[in-house]
mmCIF file with all atom_site columns, C-alpha atoms in Angstrom:
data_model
loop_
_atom_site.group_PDB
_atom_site.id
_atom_site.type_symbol
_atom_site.label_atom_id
_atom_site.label_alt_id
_atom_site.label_comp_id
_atom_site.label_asym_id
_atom_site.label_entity_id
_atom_site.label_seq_id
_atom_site.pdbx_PDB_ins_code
_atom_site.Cartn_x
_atom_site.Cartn_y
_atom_site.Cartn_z
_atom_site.occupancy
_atom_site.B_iso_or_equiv
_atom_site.pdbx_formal_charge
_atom_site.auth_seq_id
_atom_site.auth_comp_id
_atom_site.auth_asym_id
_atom_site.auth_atom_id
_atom_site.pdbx_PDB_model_num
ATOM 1   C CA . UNK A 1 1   ? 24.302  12.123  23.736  1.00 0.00 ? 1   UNK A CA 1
ATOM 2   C CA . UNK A 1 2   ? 23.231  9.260   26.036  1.00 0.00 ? 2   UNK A CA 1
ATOM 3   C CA . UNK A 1 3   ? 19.183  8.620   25.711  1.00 0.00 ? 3   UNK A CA 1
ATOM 4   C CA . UNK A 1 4   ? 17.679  6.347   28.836  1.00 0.00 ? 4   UNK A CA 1
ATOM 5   C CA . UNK A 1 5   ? 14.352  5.392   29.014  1.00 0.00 ? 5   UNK A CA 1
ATOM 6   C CA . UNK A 1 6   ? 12.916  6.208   32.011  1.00 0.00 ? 6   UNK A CA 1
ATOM 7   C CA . UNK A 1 7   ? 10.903  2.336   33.187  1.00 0.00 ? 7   UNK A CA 1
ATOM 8   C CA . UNK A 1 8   ? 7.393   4.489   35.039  1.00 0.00 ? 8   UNK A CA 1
ATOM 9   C CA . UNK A 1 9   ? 7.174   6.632   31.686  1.00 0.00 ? 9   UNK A CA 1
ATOM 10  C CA . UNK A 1 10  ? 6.949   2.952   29.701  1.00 0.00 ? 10  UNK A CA 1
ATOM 11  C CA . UNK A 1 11  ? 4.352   1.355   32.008  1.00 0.00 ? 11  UNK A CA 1
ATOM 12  C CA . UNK A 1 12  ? 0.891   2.541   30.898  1.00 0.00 ? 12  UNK A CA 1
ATOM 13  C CA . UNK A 1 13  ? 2.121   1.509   27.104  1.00 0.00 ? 13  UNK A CA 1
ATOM 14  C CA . UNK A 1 14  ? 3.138   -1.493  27.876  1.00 0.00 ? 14  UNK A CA 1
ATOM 15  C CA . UNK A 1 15  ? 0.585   -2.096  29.850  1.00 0.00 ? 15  UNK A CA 1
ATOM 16  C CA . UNK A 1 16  ? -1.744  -1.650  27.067  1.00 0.00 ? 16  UNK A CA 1
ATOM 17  C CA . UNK A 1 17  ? 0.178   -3.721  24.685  1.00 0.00 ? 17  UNK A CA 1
ATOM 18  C CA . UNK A 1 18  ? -0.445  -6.674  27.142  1.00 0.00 ? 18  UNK A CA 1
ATOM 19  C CA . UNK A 1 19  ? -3.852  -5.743  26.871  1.00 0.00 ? 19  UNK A CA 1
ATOM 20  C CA . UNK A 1 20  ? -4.105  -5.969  23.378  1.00 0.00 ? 20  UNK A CA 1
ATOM 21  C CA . UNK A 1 21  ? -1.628  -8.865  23.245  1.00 0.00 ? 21  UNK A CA 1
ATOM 22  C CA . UNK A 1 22  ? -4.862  -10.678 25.516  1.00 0.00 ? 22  UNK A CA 1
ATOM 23  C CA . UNK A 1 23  ? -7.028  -9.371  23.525  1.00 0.00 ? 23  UNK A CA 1
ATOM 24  C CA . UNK A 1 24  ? -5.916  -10.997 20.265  1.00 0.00 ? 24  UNK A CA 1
ATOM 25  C CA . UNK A 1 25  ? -4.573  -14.264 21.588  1.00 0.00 ? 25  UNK A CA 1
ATOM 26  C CA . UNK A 1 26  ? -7.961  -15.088 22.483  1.00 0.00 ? 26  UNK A CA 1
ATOM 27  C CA . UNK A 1 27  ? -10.032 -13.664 19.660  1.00 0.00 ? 27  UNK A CA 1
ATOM 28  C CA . UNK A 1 28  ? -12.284 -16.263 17.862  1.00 0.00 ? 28  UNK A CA 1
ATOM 29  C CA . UNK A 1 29  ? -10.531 -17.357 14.516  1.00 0.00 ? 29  UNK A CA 1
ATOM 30  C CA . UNK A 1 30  ? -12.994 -19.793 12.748  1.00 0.00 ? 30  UNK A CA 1
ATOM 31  C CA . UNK A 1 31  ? -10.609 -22.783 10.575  1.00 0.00 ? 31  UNK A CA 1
ATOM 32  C CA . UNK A 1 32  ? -11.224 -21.146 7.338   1.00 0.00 ? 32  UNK A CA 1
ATOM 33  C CA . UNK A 1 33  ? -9.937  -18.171 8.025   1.00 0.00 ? 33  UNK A CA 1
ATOM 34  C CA . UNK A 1 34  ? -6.638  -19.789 10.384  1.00 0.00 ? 34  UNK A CA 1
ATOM 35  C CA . UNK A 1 35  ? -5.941  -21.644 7.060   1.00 0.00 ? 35  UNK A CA 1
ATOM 36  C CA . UNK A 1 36  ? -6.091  -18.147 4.808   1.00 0.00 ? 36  UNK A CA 1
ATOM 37  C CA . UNK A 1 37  ? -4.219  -16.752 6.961   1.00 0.00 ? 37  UNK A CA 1
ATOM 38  C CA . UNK A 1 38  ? -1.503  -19.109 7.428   1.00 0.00 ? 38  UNK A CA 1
ATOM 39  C CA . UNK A 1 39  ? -1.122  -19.716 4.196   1.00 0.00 ? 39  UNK A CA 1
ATOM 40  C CA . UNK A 1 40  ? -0.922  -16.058 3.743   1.00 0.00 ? 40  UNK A CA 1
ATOM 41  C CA . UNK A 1 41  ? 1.898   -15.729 6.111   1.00 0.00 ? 41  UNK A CA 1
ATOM 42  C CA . UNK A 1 42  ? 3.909   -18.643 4.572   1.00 0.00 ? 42  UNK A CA 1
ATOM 43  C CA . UNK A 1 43  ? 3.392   -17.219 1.054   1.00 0.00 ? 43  UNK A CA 1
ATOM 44  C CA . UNK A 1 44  ? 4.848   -13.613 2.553   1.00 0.00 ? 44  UNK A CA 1
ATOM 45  C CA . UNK A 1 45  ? 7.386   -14.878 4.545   1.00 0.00 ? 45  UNK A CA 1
ATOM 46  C CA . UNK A 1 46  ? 9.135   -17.346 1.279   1.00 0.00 ? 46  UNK A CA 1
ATOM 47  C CA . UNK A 1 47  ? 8.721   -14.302 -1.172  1.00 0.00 ? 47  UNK A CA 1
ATOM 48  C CA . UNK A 1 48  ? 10.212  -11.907 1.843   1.00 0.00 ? 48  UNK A CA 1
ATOM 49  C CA . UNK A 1 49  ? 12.861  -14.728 2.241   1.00 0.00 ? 49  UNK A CA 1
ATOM 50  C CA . UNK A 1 50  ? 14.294  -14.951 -1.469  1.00 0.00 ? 50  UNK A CA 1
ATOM 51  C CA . UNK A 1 51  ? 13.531  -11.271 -2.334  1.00 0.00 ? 51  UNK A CA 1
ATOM 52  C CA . UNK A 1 52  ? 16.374  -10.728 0.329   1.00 0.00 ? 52  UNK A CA 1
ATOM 53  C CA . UNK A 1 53  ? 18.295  -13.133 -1.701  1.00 0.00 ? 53  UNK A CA 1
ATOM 54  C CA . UNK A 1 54  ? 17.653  -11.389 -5.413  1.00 0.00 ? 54  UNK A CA 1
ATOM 55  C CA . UNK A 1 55  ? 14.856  -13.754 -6.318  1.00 0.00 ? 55  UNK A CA 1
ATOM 56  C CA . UNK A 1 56  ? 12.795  -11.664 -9.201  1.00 0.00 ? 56  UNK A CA 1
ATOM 57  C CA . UNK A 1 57  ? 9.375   -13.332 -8.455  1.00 0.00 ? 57  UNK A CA 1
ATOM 58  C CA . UNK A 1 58  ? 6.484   -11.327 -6.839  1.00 0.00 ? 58  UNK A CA 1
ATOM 59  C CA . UNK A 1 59  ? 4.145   -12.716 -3.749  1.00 0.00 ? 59  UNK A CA 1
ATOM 60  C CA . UNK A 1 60  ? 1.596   -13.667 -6.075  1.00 0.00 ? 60  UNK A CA 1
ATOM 61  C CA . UNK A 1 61  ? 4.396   -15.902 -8.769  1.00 0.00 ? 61  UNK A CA 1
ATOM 62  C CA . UNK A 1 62  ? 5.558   -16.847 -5.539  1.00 0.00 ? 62  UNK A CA 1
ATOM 63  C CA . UNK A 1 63  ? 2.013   -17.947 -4.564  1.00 0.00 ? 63  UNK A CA 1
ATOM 64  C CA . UNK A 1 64  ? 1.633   -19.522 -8.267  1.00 0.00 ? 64  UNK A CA 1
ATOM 65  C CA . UNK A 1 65  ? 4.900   -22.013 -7.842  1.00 0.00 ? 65  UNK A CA 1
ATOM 66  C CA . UNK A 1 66  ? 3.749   -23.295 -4.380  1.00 0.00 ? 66  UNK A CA 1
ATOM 67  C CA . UNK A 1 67  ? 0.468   -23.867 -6.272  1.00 0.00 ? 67  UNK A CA 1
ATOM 68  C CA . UNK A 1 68  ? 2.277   -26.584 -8.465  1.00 0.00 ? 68  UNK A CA 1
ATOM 69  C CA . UNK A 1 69  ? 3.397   -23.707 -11.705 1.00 0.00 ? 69  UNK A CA 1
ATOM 70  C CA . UNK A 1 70  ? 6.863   -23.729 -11.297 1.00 0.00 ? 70  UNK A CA 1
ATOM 71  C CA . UNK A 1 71  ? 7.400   -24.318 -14.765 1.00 0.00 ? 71  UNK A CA 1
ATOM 72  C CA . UNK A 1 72  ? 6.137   -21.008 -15.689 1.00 0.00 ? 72  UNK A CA 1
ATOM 73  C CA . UNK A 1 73  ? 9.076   -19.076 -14.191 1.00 0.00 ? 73  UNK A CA 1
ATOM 74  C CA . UNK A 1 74  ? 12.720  -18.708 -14.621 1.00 0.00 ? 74  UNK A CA 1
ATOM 75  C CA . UNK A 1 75  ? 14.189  -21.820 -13.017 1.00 0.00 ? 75  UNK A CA 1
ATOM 76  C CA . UNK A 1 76  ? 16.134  -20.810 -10.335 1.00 0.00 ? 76  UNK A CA 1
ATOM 77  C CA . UNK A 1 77  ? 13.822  -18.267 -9.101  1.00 0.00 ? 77  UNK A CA 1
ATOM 78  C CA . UNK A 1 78  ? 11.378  -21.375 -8.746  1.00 0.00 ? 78  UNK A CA 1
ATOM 79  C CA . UNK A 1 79  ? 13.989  -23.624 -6.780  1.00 0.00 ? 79  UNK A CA 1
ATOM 80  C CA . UNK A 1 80  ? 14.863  -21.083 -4.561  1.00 0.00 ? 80  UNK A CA 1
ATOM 81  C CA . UNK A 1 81  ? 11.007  -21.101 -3.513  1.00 0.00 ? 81  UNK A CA 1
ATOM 82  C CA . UNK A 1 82  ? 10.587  -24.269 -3.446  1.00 0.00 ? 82  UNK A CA 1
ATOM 83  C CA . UNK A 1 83  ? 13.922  -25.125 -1.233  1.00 0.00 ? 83  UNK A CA 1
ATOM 84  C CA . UNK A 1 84  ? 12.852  -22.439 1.361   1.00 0.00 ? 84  UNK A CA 1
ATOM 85  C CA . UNK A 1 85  ? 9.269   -23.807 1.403   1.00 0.00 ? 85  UNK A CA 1
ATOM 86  C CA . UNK A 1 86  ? 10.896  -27.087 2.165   1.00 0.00 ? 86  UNK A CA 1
ATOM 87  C CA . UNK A 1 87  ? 13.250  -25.988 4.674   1.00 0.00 ? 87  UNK A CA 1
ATOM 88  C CA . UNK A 1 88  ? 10.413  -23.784 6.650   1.00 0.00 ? 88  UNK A CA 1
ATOM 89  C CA . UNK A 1 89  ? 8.644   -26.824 6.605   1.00 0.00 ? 89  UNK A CA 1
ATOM 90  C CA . UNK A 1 90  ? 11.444  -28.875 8.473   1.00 0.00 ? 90  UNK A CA 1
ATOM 91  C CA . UNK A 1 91  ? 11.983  -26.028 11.136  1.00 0.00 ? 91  UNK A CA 1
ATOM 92  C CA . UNK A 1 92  ? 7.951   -26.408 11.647  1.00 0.00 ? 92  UNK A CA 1
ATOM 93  C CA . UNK A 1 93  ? 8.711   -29.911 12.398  1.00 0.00 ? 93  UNK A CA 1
ATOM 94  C CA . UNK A 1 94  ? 11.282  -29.245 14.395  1.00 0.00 ? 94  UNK A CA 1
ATOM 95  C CA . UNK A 1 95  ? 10.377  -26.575 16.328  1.00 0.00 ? 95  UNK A CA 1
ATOM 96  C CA . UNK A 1 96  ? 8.307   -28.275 18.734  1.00 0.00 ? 96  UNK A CA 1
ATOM 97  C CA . UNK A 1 97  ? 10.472  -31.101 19.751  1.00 0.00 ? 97  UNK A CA 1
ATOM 98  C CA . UNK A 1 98  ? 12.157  -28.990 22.781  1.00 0.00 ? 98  UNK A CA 1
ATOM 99  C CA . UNK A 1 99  ? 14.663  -31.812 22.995  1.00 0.00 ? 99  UNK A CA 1
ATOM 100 C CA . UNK A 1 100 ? 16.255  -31.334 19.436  1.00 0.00 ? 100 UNK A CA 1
ATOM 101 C CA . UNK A 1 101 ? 19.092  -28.671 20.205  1.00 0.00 ? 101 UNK A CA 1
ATOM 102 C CA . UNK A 1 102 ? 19.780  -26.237 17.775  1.00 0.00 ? 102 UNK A CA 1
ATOM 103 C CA . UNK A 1 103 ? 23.744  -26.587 16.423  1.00 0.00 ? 103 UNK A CA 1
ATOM 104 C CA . UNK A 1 104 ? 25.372  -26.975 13.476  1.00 0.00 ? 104 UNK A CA 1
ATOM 105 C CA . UNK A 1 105 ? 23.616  -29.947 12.171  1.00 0.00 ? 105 UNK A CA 1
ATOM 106 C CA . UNK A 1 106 ? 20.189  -28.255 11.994  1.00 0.00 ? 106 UNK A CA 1
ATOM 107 C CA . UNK A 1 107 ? 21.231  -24.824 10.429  1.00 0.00 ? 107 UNK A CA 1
ATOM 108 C CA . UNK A 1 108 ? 22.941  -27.362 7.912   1.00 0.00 ? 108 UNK A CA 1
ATOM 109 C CA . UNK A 1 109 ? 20.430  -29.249 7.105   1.00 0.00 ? 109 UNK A CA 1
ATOM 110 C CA . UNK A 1 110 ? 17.768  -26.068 7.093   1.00 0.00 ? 110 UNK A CA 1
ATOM 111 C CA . UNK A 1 111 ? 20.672  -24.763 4.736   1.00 0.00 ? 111 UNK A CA 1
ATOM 112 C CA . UNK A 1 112 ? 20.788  -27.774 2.635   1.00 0.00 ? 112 UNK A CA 1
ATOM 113 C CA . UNK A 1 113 ? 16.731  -27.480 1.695   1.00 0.00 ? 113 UNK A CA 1
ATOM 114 C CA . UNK A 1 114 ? 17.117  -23.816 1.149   1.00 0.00 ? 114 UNK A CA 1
#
């Protein structure tokens, strides 16, 4: 069975998914709340990262051994948090500098801190 989408029957939807896309990009976001919810997202995205990997800790341990408690949980659990923390950290970094090209050397190195 072949399935094709027809392009007019997707236009109203996406249309209002640009919409909304507007809509959000420019909603008000006061600092406070940018920080929460960055932090939130790098919390979720490090627990998502290592669960994948077998890593045993919940979001909130996970939370607990960015917050300086590492010693509280089994050791590797912790280093594998911390090394993706640190290697998130040097994509941010990196991310920006258009000019960097992304090879072998920088999935290494984002490999390395992991």
């Amino acid at each position: 069975m072949r399935y094709r989408l027809r392009e007019e029957t997707l236009k109203p939807q996406l249309g209002d998914l640009e919409v909304r896309r507007q809509i959000f990009d420019h909603l008000p976001l006061d600092p406070l709340h940018a920080e929460w919810f960055r932090h939130r997202a790098w919390v979720r995205t490090i627990h998502g990262t290592t669960r994948i990997e077998g890593n045993s800790l919940s979001d909130v341990e996970v939370e607990e051994v960015l917050a300086s408690s590492p010693a509280r949980y089994p050791r590797q659990d912790a280093l594998e948090v911390l090394g993706t923390q640190a290697a998130l950290e040097f994509v941010d970094e990196v991310a920006p500098h258009l000019d960097v090209a992304v090879g072998e050397p920088i999935i290494r190195e984002i490999h390395r801190r992991v």
